[in-house]
């Protein structure tokens, strides 16, 4: 407060919070799922953190790795079976018909295009451009036989769980697991 | 929230909302922008003003502003935008540009 005493009281509201006042500094978003909606949740959270002036780190593991592989990133699907919130009343048998999931995912992408939501690869580029860092899980990458060259160029490194925790080191970090 | 409070600047006092966003975009002056930018530790250059003018123009046209749209503006790319306005580029630049706080999530 001392540094504001020499200024008019009303000015305080117009000024940004000083760094000391801001407790939240860094977000670590762990994405372990490869469904369209889960990946987008992770991307929106990471990008949103950057937009608020926070640091953002992303750690993709298990099926989440699909979101950062060159082949699959822009071809993620939403689950039509085992997802009660998806078209309630739709019989599971119908939702499981061949091509249904691809069609539903296509429709979902179309709706997102209308809202000007970028595709996964562009979203990752935006996050990198904003200073965010994107990592892949070593154990999962080994399991799925994925190498550095299989991942998008925005992926900074393939790291262990210990390295991932090091990313979250420091005061004011929050971890979100998806 | 909307009770106008007055921002103390050496240039001119302009009504802003509780978060410091200018209540009337038409009152905006470059001098005022300089003053607000200084409170963020930013010294405005011509490049900054190119972005600010673009934001003001688009906002006047009723476009919902997003970082992605700024990146596609042809004036700056997203990386440069973050560099020009550190600490939350769209919010900070909107405040300096004298336009309302952006409501976009992307």
Coordinates of C-alpha atoms in Angstrom, one line a residue:
Chain A
X1 CA 0.0 0.0 0.0
X2 CA 2.9 2.3 0.7
X3 CA 3.7 2.8 -3.0
X4 CA 0.2 4.1 -3.6
X5 CA 0.0 6.7 -0.8
X6 CA 1.3 9.5 -2.9
X7 CA -1.3 9.0 -5.6
X8 CA -5.0 9.9 -5.6
X9 CA -7.2 7.2 -4.2
X10 CA -9.4 7.0 -7.3
X11 CA -6.4 6.2 -9.5
X12 CA -6.0 2.9 -7.8
X13 CA -9.0 1.5 -9.5
X14 CA -7.7 2.4 -12.9
X15 CA -4.4 0.8 -12.4
X16 CA -3.7 -2.9 -12.9
X17 CA -3.1 -5.1 -9.8
X18 CA 0.5 -5.0 -8.8
X19 CA 2.5 -8.2 -9.2
X20 CA 2.5 -8.7 -5.4
X21 CA -1.3 -8.6 -5.2
X22 CA -1.8 -11.3 -7.9
X23 CA -1.6 -14.7 -6.2
X24 CA -2.2 -16.8 -9.2
X25 CA 0.8 -16.9 -11.5
X26 CA 1.0 -20.1 -13.4
X27 CA -1.4 -22.8 -14.7
X28 CA -0.3 -26.3 -15.5
X29 CA -3.0 -28.1 -17.5
X30 CA -2.7 -31.8 -17.8
X31 CA -4.7 -33.4 -20.6
X32 CA -5.0 -37.1 -20.4
X33 CA -7.9 -37.6 -22.8
X34 CA -8.2 -37.5 -26.6
X35 CA -11.9 -36.6 -27.0
X36 CA -12.6 -33.4 -28.8
X37 CA -14.4 -31.8 -26.0
X38 CA -11.7 -32.7 -23.4
X39 CA -8.9 -31.5 -25.5
X40 CA -10.7 -28.2 -26.2
X41 CA -11.3 -27.7 -22.5
X42 CA -7.6 -28.0 -21.9
X43 CA -6.7 -25.7 -24.8
X44 CA -9.3 -23.0 -23.8
X45 CA -8.0 -23.1 -20.2
X46 CA -4.4 -22.8 -21.2
X47 CA -5.0 -20.0 -23.7
X48 CA -7.3 -18.3 -21.3
X49 CA -4.6 -18.2 -18.7
X50 CA -2.2 -16.6 -21.2
X51 CA -4.9 -14.0 -22.0
X52 CA -5.1 -13.1 -18.3
X53 CA -1.3 -12.6 -18.2
X54 CA -0.6 -15.9 -16.4
X55 CA 2.0 -18.4 -17.4
X56 CA 0.6 -21.6 -19.0
X57 CA 2.1 -25.0 -19.4
X58 CA 0.4 -28.0 -21.0
X59 CA 1.3 -31.7 -20.4
X60 CA -0.3 -34.2 -22.7
X61 CA -0.4 -37.8 -21.6
X62 CA -2.1 -41.1 -22.6
X63 CA -4.9 -40.5 -25.1
X64 CA -4.3 -36.8 -24.7
X65 CA -1.2 -37.3 -26.9
X66 CA -3.6 -37.6 -29.9
X67 CA -4.1 -33.9 -29.7
X68 CA -0.5 -33.1 -30.3
X69 CA 0.4 -35.7 -33.0
X70 CA 0.7 -34.4 -36.6
X71 CA -1.6 -37.2 -37.9
X72 CA -4.5 -36.9 -35.4
X73 CA -4.5 -33.4 -33.9
X74 CA -7.1 -32.0 -36.3
X75 CA -9.1 -35.2 -36.6
X76 CA -10.3 -35.7 -33.0
X77 CA -13.7 -37.2 -32.3
X78 CA -16.3 -36.7 -29.7
X79 CA -17.7 -39.8 -28.0
X80 CA -21.3 -40.6 -29.1
X81 CA -21.4 -43.8 -27.0
X82 CA -20.9 -43.8 -23.3
X83 CA -21.7 -40.1 -23.2
X84 CA -25.1 -39.6 -21.7
X85 CA -25.0 -35.8 -22.2
X86 CA -24.7 -36.3 -26.0
X87 CA -28.1 -36.2 -27.6
X88 CA -30.1 -37.6 -24.7
X89 CA -32.7 -40.0 -25.9
X90 CA -30.4 -41.3 -28.7
X91 CA -30.2 -45.1 -28.3
X92 CA -26.7 -46.4 -27.7
X93 CA -27.1 -48.9 -30.6
X94 CA -27.8 -46.0 -33.0
X95 CA -25.0 -43.9 -31.6
X96 CA -22.7 -46.8 -32.2
X97 CA -23.5 -47.2 -35.9
X98 CA -20.4 -47.0 -38.2
X99 CA -19.8 -43.4 -39.2
X100 CA -22.1 -41.9 -36.6
X101 CA -19.2 -40.7 -34.4
X102 CA -17.4 -39.1 -37.4
X103 CA -20.6 -37.4 -38.4
X104 CA -21.3 -36.1 -34.9
X105 CA -17.7 -34.8 -34.6
X106 CA -18.0 -33.1 -38.0
X107 CA -21.2 -31.4 -36.9
X108 CA -19.5 -30.3 -33.6
X109 CA -16.5 -28.9 -35.5
X110 CA -18.9 -27.0 -37.8
X111 CA -20.6 -25.4 -34.8
X112 CA -17.2 -24.4 -33.4
X113 CA -16.2 -22.9 -36.7
X114 CA -19.2 -20.6 -36.5
X115 CA -18.0 -19.4 -33.1
X116 CA -14.6 -18.7 -34.6
X117 CA -12.9 -21.4 -32.5
X118 CA -9.6 -22.4 -34.1
X119 CA -8.7 -26.0 -34.9
X120 CA -6.5 -27.9 -32.6
X121 CA -3.2 -27.2 -34.4
X122 CA -3.9 -23.5 -34.7
X123 CA -4.9 -23.3 -31.1
X124 CA -1.6 -24.9 -30.1
X125 CA 0.2 -22.4 -32.3
X126 CA -1.7 -19.6 -30.5
X127 CA -0.7 -20.9 -27.1
X128 CA 2.9 -21.2 -28.2
X129 CA 2.9 -17.7 -29.6
X130 CA 1.5 -16.4 -26.3
X131 CA 4.4 -17.9 -24.4
X132 CA 2.8 -21.1 -23.4
X133 CA 4.8 -24.3 -23.3
X134 CA 3.6 -27.7 -24.5
X135 CA 5.0 -31.0 -23.4
X136 CA 4.3 -34.7 -24.1
X137 CA 4.5 -37.5 -21.5
X138 CA 7.5 -39.8 -21.9
X139 CA 5.8 -42.9 -20.5
X140 CA 2.7 -42.5 -22.7
X141 CA 4.8 -41.7 -25.8
X142 CA 6.9 -44.8 -25.3
X143 CA 3.7 -46.8 -24.8
X144 CA 2.2 -45.6 -28.0
X145 CA 5.5 -45.8 -29.9
X146 CA 5.5 -42.0 -30.6
X147 CA 8.8 -40.1 -31.3
X148 CA 9.5 -36.4 -31.2
X149 CA 9.0 -36.3 -35.0
X150 CA 5.5 -37.6 -34.7
X151 CA 4.5 -34.6 -32.6
X152 CA 3.6 -31.1 -33.8
X153 CA 6.5 -28.6 -33.9
X154 CA 4.9 -26.7 -31.0
X155 CA 5.7 -29.6 -28.6
X156 CA 8.7 -28.5 -26.8
X157 CA 9.9 -31.7 -25.3
X158 CA 9.0 -35.2 -24.2
X159 CA 9.3 -35.2 -20.4
X160 CA 8.9 -37.5 -17.4
X161 CA 6.4 -37.0 -14.6
X162 CA 9.1 -35.6 -12.4
X163 CA 9.9 -32.9 -15.1
X164 CA 6.2 -32.2 -15.2
X165 CA 6.1 -31.4 -11.5
X166 CA 9.2 -29.2 -11.9
X167 CA 7.1 -27.1 -14.4
X168 CA 4.6 -26.5 -11.6
X169 CA 7.3 -25.5 -9.1
X170 CA 7.1 -22.1 -7.5
X171 CA 4.5 -20.0 -5.7
X172 CA 1.1 -19.3 -7.2
X173 CA 0.8 -22.5 -9.4
X174 CA -2.4 -24.3 -10.0
X175 CA -2.7 -27.7 -11.7
X176 CA -5.8 -28.8 -13.6
X177 CA -6.2 -32.4 -14.7
X178 CA -8.5 -33.3 -17.5
Chain B
X1 CA -19.9 -1.2 -11.3
X2 CA -20.9 1.5 -13.6
X3 CA -20.6 4.4 -11.2
X4 CA -18.1 6.6 -13.0
X5 CA -14.9 7.2 -11.2
X6 CA -12.5 9.7 -12.5
X7 CA -9.0 8.8 -13.7
X8 CA -6.4 11.3 -12.5
X9 CA -4.1 12.1 -15.4
X10 CA -2.0 15.0 -16.2
X11 CA -3.7 15.2 -19.6
X12 CA -7.3 15.1 -18.9
X13 CA -9.7 13.4 -16.5
X14 CA -11.9 10.9 -18.3
X15 CA -14.7 8.8 -16.8
X16 CA -13.8 5.1 -16.5
X17 CA -15.5 2.2 -14.9
X18 CA -14.4 0.3 -11.7
X19 CA -11.9 -1.7 -13.7
X20 CA -10.5 1.4 -15.4
X21 CA -12.1 1.0 -18.9
X22 CA -13.1 4.2 -20.5
X23 CA -16.9 4.7 -20.4
X24 CA -17.1 6.6 -23.7
X25 CA -14.8 5.5 -26.5
X26 CA -15.3 8.8 -28.3
X27 CA -13.5 10.7 -25.5
X28 CA -10.3 8.8 -26.1
X29 CA -7.1 10.7 -27.0
X30 CA -3.7 9.4 -27.7
X31 CA -2.4 11.4 -24.7
X32 CA -4.8 9.5 -22.5
X33 CA -3.7 6.2 -24.0
X34 CA -0.1 7.1 -23.2
X35 CA -1.0 7.8 -19.6
X36 CA -2.8 4.5 -19.2
X37 CA 0.0 2.6 -21.0
X38 CA 2.5 4.1 -18.6
X39 CA 0.6 2.6 -15.6
X40 CA 1.3 -0.8 -17.2
X41 CA 4.9 0.1 -17.8
X42 CA 4.4 0.3 -21.6
X43 CA 5.8 3.1 -23.7
X44 CA 3.6 3.4 -26.8
X45 CA 5.2 3.3 -30.2
X46 CA 3.7 3.7 -33.7
X47 CA 3.2 -0.1 -33.8
X48 CA 1.2 0.1 -30.6
X49 CA -1.0 2.8 -32.1
X50 CA -1.5 0.8 -35.2
X51 CA -3.0 -1.9 -33.1
X52 CA -5.0 0.5 -30.9
X53 CA -6.5 2.2 -33.9
X54 CA -7.3 -1.2 -35.5
X55 CA -9.0 -2.3 -32.2
X56 CA -11.0 1.0 -32.0
X57 CA -12.1 0.7 -35.7
X58 CA -13.2 -3.0 -35.3
X59 CA -15.0 -2.3 -32.0
X60 CA -16.9 0.6 -33.6
X61 CA -17.9 -1.8 -36.4
X62 CA -19.3 -4.1 -33.7
X63 CA -16.8 -6.9 -34.2
X64 CA -16.3 -9.2 -31.2
X65 CA -12.6 -8.9 -30.6
X66 CA -10.4 -12.0 -30.0
X67 CA -6.7 -12.5 -29.9
X68 CA -7.0 -14.7 -33.0
X69 CA -8.6 -11.8 -34.9
X70 CA -5.8 -9.4 -33.9
X71 CA -3.4 -12.1 -35.1
X72 CA -5.1 -12.2 -38.4
X73 CA -5.3 -8.4 -38.7
X74 CA -2.1 -8.1 -40.7
X75 CA -0.7 -5.5 -38.3
X76 CA 0.8 -7.9 -35.8
X77 CA 1.0 -11.6 -35.3
X78 CA -0.1 -13.2 -32.0
X79 CA 3.5 -13.4 -30.7
X80 CA 4.1 -9.7 -31.4
X81 CA 0.7 -8.8 -29.8
X82 CA 1.8 -10.5 -26.5
X83 CA 5.1 -8.7 -26.7
X84 CA 3.6 -5.3 -27.3
X85 CA 1.0 -5.6 -24.5
X86 CA 2.4 -7.9 -21.8
X87 CA 0.2 -9.2 -19.0
X88 CA -2.9 -10.1 -20.9
X89 CA -2.7 -8.5 -24.4
X90 CA -6.4 -8.1 -25.3
X91 CA -7.5 -6.8 -22.0
X92 CA -4.6 -4.4 -21.6
X93 CA -4.8 -3.1 -25.2
X94 CA -8.5 -2.7 -25.0
X95 CA -8.2 -0.6 -21.9
X96 CA -5.5 1.6 -23.5
X97 CA -7.6 1.8 -26.7
X98 CA -10.5 3.2 -24.6
X99 CA -12.9 0.4 -25.7
X100 CA -14.9 -1.9 -23.4
X101 CA -13.3 -4.9 -21.7
X102 CA -13.3 -7.8 -24.2
X103 CA -15.7 -10.7 -23.4
X104 CA -14.1 -13.3 -25.5
X105 CA -12.8 -16.6 -24.1
X106 CA -10.5 -17.3 -27.0

